[in-house]
Coordinates of C-alpha atoms and ligand atoms in Angstrom, one line a residue:
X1 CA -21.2 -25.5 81.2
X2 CA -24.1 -24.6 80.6
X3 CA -25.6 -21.7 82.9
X4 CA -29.4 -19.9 83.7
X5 CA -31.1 -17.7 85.7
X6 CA -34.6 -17.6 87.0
X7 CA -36.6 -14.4 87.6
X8 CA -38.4 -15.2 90.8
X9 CA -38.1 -11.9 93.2
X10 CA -41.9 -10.5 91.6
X11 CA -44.6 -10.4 94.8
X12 CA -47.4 -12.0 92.8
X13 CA -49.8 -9.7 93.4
X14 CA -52.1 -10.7 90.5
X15 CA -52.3 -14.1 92.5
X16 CA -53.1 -13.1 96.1
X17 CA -54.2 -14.5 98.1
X18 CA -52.7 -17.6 97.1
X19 CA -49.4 -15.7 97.2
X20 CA -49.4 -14.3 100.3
X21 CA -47.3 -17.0 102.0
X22 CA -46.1 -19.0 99.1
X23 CA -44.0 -16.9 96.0
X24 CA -45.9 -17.8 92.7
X25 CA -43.1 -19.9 91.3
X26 CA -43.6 -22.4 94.5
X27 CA -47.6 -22.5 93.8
X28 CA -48.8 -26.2 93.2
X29 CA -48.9 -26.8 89.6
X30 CA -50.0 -30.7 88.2
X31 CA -48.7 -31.7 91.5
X32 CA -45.6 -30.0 92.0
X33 CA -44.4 -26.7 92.1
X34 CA -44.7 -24.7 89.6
X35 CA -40.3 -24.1 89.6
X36 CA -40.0 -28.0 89.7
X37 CA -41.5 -28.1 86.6
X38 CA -39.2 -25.6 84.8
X39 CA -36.0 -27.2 86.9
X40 CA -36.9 -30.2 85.0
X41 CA -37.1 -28.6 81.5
X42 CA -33.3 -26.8 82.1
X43 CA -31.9 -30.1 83.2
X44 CA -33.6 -31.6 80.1
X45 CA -31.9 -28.9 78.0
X46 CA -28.4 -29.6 79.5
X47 CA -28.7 -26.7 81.9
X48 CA -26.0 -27.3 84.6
X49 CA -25.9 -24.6 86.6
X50 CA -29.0 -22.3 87.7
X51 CA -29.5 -19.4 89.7
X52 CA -32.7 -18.1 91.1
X53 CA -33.1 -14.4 91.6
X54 CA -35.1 -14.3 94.6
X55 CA -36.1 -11.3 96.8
X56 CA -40.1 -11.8 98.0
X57 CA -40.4 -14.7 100.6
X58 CA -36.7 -15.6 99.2
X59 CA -36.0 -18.2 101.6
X60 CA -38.9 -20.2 101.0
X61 CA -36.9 -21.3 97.6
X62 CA -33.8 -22.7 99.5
X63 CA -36.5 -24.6 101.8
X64 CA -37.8 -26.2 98.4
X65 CA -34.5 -27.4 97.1
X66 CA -32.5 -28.0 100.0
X67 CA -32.8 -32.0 99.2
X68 CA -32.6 -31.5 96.0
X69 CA -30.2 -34.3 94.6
X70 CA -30.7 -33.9 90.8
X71 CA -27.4 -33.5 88.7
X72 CA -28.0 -29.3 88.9
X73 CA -26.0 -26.9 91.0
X74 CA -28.4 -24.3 92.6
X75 CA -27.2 -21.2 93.5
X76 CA -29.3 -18.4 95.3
X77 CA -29.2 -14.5 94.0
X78 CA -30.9 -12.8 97.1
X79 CA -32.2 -9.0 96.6
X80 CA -33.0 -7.2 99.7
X81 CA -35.2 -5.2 97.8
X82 CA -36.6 -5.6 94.6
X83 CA -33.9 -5.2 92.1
X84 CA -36.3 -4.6 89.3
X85 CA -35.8 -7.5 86.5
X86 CA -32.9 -5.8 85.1
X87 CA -31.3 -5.5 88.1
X88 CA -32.5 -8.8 89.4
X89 CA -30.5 -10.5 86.1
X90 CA -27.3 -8.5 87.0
X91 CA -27.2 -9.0 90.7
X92 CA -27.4 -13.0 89.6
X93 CA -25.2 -12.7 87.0
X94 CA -22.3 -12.7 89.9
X95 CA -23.0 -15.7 90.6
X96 CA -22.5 -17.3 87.0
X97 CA -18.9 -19.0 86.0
X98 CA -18.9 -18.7 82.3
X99 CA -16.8 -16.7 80.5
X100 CA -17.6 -13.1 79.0
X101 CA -18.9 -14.5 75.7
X102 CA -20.9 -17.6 77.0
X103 CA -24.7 -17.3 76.5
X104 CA -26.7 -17.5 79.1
X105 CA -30.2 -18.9 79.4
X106 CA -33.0 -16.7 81.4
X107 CA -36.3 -17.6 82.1
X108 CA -39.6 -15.7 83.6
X109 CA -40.3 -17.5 86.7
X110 CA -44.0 -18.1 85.2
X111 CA -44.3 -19.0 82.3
X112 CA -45.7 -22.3 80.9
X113 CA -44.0 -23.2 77.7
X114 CA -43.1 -25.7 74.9
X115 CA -40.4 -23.8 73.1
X116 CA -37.5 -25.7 72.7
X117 CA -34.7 -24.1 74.5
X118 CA -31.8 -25.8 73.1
X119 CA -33.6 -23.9 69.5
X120 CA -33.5 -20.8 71.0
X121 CA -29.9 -21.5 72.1
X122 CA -29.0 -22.8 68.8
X123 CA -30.6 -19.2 67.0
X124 CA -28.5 -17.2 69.6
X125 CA -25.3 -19.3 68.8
X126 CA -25.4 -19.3 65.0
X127 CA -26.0 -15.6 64.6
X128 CA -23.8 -14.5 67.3
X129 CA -25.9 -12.2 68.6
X130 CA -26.2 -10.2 71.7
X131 CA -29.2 -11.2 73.4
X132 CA -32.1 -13.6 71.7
X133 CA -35.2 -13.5 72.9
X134 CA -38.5 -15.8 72.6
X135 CA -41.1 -14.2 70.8
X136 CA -44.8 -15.8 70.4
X137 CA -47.8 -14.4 69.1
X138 CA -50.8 -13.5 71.5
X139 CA -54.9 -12.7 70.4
X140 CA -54.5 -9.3 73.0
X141 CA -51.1 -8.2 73.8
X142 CA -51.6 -5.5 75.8
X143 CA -50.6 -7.1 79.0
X144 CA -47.3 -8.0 77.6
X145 CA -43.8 -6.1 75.4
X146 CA -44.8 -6.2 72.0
X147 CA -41.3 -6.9 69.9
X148 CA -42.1 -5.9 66.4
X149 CA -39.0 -7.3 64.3
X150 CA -37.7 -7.4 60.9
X151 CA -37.6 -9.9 58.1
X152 CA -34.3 -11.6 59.4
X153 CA -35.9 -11.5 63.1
X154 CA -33.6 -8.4 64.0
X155 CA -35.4 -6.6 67.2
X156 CA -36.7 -3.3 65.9
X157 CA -38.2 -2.1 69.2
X158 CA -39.3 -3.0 72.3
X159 CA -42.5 -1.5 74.2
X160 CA -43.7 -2.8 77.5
X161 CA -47.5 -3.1 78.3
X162 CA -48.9 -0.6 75.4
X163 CA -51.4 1.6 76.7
X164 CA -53.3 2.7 73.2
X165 CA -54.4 0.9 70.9
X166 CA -52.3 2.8 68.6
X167 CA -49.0 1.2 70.4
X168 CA -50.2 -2.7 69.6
X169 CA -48.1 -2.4 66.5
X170 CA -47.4 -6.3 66.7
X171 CA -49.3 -9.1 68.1
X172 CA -45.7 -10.7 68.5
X173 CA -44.8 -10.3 72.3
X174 CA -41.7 -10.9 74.6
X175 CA -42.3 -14.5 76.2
X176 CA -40.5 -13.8 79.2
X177 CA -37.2 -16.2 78.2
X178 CA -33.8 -15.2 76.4
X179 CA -30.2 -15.8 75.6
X180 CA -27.9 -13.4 77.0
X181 CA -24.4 -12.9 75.9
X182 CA -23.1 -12.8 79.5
X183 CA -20.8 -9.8 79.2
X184 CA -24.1 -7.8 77.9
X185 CA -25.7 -8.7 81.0
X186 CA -22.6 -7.5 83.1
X187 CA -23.1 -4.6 81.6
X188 CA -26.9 -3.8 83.3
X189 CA -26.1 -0.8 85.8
X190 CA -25.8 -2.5 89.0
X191 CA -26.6 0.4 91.8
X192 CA -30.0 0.9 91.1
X193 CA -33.4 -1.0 90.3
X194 CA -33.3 -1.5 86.4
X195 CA -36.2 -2.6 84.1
X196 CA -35.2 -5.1 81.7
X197 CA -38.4 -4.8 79.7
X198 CA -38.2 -1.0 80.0
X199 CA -34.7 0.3 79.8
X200 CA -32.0 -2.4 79.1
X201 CA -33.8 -3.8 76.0
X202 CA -34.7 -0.5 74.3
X203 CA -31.5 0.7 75.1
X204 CA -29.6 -2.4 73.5
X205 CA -31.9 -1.8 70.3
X206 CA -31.2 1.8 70.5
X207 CA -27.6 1.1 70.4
X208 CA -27.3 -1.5 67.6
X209 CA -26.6 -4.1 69.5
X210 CA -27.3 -7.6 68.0
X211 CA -30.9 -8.6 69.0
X212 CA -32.6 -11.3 67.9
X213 CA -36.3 -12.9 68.1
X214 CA -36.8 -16.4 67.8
X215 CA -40.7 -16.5 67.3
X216 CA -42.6 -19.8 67.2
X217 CA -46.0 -21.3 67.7
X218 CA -45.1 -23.5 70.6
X219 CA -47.4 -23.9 73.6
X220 CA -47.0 -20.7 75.8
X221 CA -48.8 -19.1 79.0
X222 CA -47.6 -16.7 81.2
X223 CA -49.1 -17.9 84.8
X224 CA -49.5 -15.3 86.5
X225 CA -53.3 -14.3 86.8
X226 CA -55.7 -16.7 88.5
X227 CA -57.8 -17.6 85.6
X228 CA -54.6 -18.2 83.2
X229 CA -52.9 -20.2 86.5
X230 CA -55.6 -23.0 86.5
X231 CA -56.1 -23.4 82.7
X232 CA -51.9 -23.9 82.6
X233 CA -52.4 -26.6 85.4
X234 CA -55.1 -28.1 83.2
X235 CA -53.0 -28.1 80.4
X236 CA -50.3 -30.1 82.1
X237 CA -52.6 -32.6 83.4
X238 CA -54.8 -33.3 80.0
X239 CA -51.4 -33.0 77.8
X240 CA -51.7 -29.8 76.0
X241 CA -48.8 -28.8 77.5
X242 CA -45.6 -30.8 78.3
X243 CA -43.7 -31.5 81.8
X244 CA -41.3 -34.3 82.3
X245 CA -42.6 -34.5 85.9
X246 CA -46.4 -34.7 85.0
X247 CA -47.9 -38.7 84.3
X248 CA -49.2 -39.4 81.1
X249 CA -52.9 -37.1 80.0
X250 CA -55.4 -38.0 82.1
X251 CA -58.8 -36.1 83.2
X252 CA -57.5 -35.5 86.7
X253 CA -54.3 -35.7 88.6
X254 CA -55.6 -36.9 92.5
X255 CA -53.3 -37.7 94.9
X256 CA -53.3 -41.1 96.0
X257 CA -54.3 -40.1 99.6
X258 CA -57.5 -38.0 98.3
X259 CA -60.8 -39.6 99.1
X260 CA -63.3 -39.0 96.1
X261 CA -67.1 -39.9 97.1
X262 CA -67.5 -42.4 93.8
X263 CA -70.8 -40.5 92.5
X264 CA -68.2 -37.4 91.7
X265 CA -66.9 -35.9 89.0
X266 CA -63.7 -34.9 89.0
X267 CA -63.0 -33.4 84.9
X268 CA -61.1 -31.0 82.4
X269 CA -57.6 -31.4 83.8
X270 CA -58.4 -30.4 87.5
X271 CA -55.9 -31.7 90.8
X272 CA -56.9 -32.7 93.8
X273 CA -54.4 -32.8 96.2
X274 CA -53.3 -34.6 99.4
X275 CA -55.9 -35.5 102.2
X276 CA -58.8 -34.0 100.2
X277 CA -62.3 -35.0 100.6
X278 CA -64.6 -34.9 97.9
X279 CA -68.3 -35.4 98.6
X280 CA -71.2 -37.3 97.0
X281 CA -72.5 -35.2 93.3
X282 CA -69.7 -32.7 93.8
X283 CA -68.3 -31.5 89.9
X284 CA -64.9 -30.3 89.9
X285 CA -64.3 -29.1 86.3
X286 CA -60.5 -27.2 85.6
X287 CA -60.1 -26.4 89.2
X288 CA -57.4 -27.1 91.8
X289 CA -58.5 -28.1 95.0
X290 CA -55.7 -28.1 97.5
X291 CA -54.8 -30.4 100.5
X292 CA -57.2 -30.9 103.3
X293 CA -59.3 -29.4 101.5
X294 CA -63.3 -30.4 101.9
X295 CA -65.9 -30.0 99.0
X296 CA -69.4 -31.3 100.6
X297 CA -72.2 -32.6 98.6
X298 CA -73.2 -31.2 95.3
X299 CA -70.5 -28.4 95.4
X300 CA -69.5 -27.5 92.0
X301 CA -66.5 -26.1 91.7
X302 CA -65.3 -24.2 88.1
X303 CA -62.0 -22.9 86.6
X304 CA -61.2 -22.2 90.2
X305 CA -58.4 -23.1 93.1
X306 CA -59.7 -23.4 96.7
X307 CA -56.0 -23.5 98.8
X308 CA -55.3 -26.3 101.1
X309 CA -57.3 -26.2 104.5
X310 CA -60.2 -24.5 102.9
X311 CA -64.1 -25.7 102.9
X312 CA -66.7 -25.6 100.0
X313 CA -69.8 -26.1 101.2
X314 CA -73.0 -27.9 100.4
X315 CA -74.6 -26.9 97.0
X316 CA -72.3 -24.0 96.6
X317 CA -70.9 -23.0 93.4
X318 CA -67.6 -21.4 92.7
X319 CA -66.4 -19.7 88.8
X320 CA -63.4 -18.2 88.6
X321 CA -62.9 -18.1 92.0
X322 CA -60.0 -18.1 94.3
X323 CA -60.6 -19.3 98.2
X324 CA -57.1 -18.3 100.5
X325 CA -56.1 -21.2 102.9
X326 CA -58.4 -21.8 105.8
X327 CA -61.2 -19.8 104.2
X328 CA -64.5 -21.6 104.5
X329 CA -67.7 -21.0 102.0
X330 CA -70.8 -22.2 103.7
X331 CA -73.5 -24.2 102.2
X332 CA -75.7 -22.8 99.0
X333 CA -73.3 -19.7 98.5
X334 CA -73.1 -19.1 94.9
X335 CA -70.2 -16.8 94.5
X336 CA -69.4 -14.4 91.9
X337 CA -66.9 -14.7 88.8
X338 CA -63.5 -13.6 90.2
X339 CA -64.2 -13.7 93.5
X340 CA -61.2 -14.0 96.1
X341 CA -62.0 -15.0 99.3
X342 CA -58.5 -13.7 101.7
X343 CA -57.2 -16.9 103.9
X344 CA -59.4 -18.0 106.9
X345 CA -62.9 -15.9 106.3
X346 CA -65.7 -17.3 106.8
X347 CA -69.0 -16.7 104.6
X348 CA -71.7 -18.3 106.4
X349 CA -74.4 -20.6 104.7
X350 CA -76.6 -18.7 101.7
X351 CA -74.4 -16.0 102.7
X352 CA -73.6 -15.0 99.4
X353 CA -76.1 -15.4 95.9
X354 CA -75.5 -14.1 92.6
X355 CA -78.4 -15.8 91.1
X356 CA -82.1 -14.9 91.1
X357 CA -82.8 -17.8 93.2
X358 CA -84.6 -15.9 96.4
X359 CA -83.4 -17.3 99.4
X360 CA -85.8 -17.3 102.8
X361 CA -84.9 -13.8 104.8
X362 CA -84.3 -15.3 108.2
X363 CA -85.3 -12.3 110.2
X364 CA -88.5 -11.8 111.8
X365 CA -90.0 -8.3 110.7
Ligands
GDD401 N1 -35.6 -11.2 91.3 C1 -36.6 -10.4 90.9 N2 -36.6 -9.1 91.3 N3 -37.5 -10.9 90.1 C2 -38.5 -10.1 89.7 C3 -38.6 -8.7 90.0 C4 -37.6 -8.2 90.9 O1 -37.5 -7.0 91.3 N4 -39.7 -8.2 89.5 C5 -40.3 -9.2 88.7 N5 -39.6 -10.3 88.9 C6 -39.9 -11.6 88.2 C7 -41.2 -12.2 88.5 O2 -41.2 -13.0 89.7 C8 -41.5 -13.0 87.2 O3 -41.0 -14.3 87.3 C9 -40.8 -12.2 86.2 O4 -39.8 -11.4 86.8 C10 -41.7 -11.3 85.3 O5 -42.5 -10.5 86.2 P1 -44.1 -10.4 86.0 O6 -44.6 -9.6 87.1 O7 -44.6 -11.8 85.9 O8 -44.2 -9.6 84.7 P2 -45.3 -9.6 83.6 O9 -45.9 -11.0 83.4 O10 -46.3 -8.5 83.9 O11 -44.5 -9.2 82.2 C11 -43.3 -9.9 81.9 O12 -43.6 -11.1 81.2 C12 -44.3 -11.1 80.0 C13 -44.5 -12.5 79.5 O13 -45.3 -13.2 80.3 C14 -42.5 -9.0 80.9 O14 -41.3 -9.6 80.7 C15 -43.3 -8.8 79.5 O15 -42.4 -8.1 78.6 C16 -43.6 -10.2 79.0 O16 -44.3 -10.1 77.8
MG402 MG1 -45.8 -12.8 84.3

């Protein structure tokens, strides 16, 4: 049987506050959550048996799956603190049935990927090795563990998040899935928080144990900044990247219960969700607009996600933005790249400009 483990437990702080109630895994992504998608991607690879390793808002995952009825057993790996990812793979590896030698799939709980997984098992199964992990190749790795390797794809080192430039000796970085052999993961010290990325892998390498990169090109995004979260939910929707529960490419995916005014444009892979209401000459252009959610007349909303129950007001414009639940933006704002507006404020009309467009002062001097 075969047997993974999701790393969900991580507070998603890069993601707040679109995270503050809902653990990233569970955000909406192409119309489902964002651990639907990679369920369907395990069962697809044969995966029978999966067990999340939960710890922030851990019960909100049993919520999600309790009517699950897919052919998948689901078991639940609760940390009552933070286990560390190291720590977080041991503390589920309990819960696995395999035995000692049986490789073991484990995945990121964010990632976005085409890689094959039944390829990486393959790699891990015909070289026998220790622990496998997927490699790709990123334009700035700094934000990532750079895996230089050798000609046969042996593991030379392992360095998490290089903090000069001297230490990007690779672009080739850790893409947050491997193959465990599952007494190797047994072996993880179990009374403490443990870093996979810091101590267990360049302690393996350190040791000579067998371990492997399986580099390819495939699609791959790690999810988990707000910018990088609506371009991998663009992705799904216009085809660039591949989930079994996502409809064919389209330019939008809008629930059926969303009212669109027919003058707008709703473009580059954006979402609308349920109950939405989209105004007359609005542009929606790689954003996701949540449900309930109101965007009134000439709005024009960019590379952004406005959670459900927010408002975008008249004329407004949003880049890069993120607006929390209940938050509403007032008419004529035009808000600032990376802005995050925290759930249920309230920025009254003109409020906010960023542009060199006076607006009337309203006060009598
Ligand atoms: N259960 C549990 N407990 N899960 C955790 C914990 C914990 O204490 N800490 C983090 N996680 C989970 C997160 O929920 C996420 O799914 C995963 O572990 C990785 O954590 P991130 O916070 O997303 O790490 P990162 O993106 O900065 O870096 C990791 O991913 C990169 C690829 O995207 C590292 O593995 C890097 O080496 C890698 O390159
Ligand atoms: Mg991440």
């Amino acid at each position: 049987m075969q047997e993974a483990i999701i790393l969900v437990g991580g507070k998603g702080t890069r993601l707040r506050p679109l995270t503050n109630h809902t653990p990233k895994p569970l955000l909406n992504v192409a119309g489902s959550s964002f651990i639907r998608h990679q369920i369907a991607k395990l069962i697809d690879a044969g995966v029978e048996h999966v067990v999340f390793a939960t710890s922030y808002l851990a019960g909100l995952f049993e919520e999600e799956f309790q009517d699950f009825s897919q052919d998948l057993r689901i078991s639940y790996a609760v940390e009552k603190v933070p286990l560390g990812t190291g720590g977080a793979i041991r503390n589920a590896g309990r819960l696995l049935r395999g035995a000692p030698d049986e490789p073991v799939l484990i995945l990121n709980g964010d990632i976005l990927s085409g890689v094959d997984l039944r390829g990486i098992l393959a790699a891990h199964r015909g070289r026998d090795a220790d622990v496998t992990l997927h490699l790709t190749r990123v334009a700035d790795p700094r934000a990532f563990g750079l895996v230089p390797t050798d000609d046969d794809g042996r593991v030379l080192s392992f360095l998490e998040k290089p903090k000069t430039a001297a230490e990007c000796v690779t672009d080739q970085i850790n893409a947050g899935c491997y193959v465990f052999r599952r007494s190797v993961l047994d072996a993880i010290p179990g009374d403490r928080e443990v870093s996979v990325e810091q101590e267990t892998f360049p302690r393996l390498v350190a040791a000579g144990a067998l371990v492997y990169g399986h580099t390819t090109a495939d699609y791959w995004r790690d999810l988990g900044t707000p910018l990088a979260f609506v371009h991998g939910s663009a992705d799904l929707v216009t085809g660039r990247a591949r989930s079994p529960l996502v409809p064919p490419p389209a330019e939008a995916l809008i629930h059926p219960t969303a009212r669109i005014d027919p003058s707008a444009r709703v473009l580059g892979g954006s979402c609308v969700g349920p109950h939405a209401v989209i105004g007359p000459d609005v542009v929606i252009d790689r954003a996701i607009i949540g449900a309930r959610v109101t965007v009134e007349s000439g709005a024009r909303v960019h590379e952004s996600v406005a959670d459900h129950d927010s408002v975008i007001g008249a004329r407004s414009v949003l880049r890069e933005a993120v607006v929390g639940c209940h938050a509403e933006v007032g008419a004529d704002n035009e808000l600032p790249a990376q802005l995050r507006l925290s759930c249920g404020i309230r920025i009254p009309a003109q409020g906010v400009r960023v542009s060199g467009t006076a607006v009337a002062c309203p006060t009598v001097h």
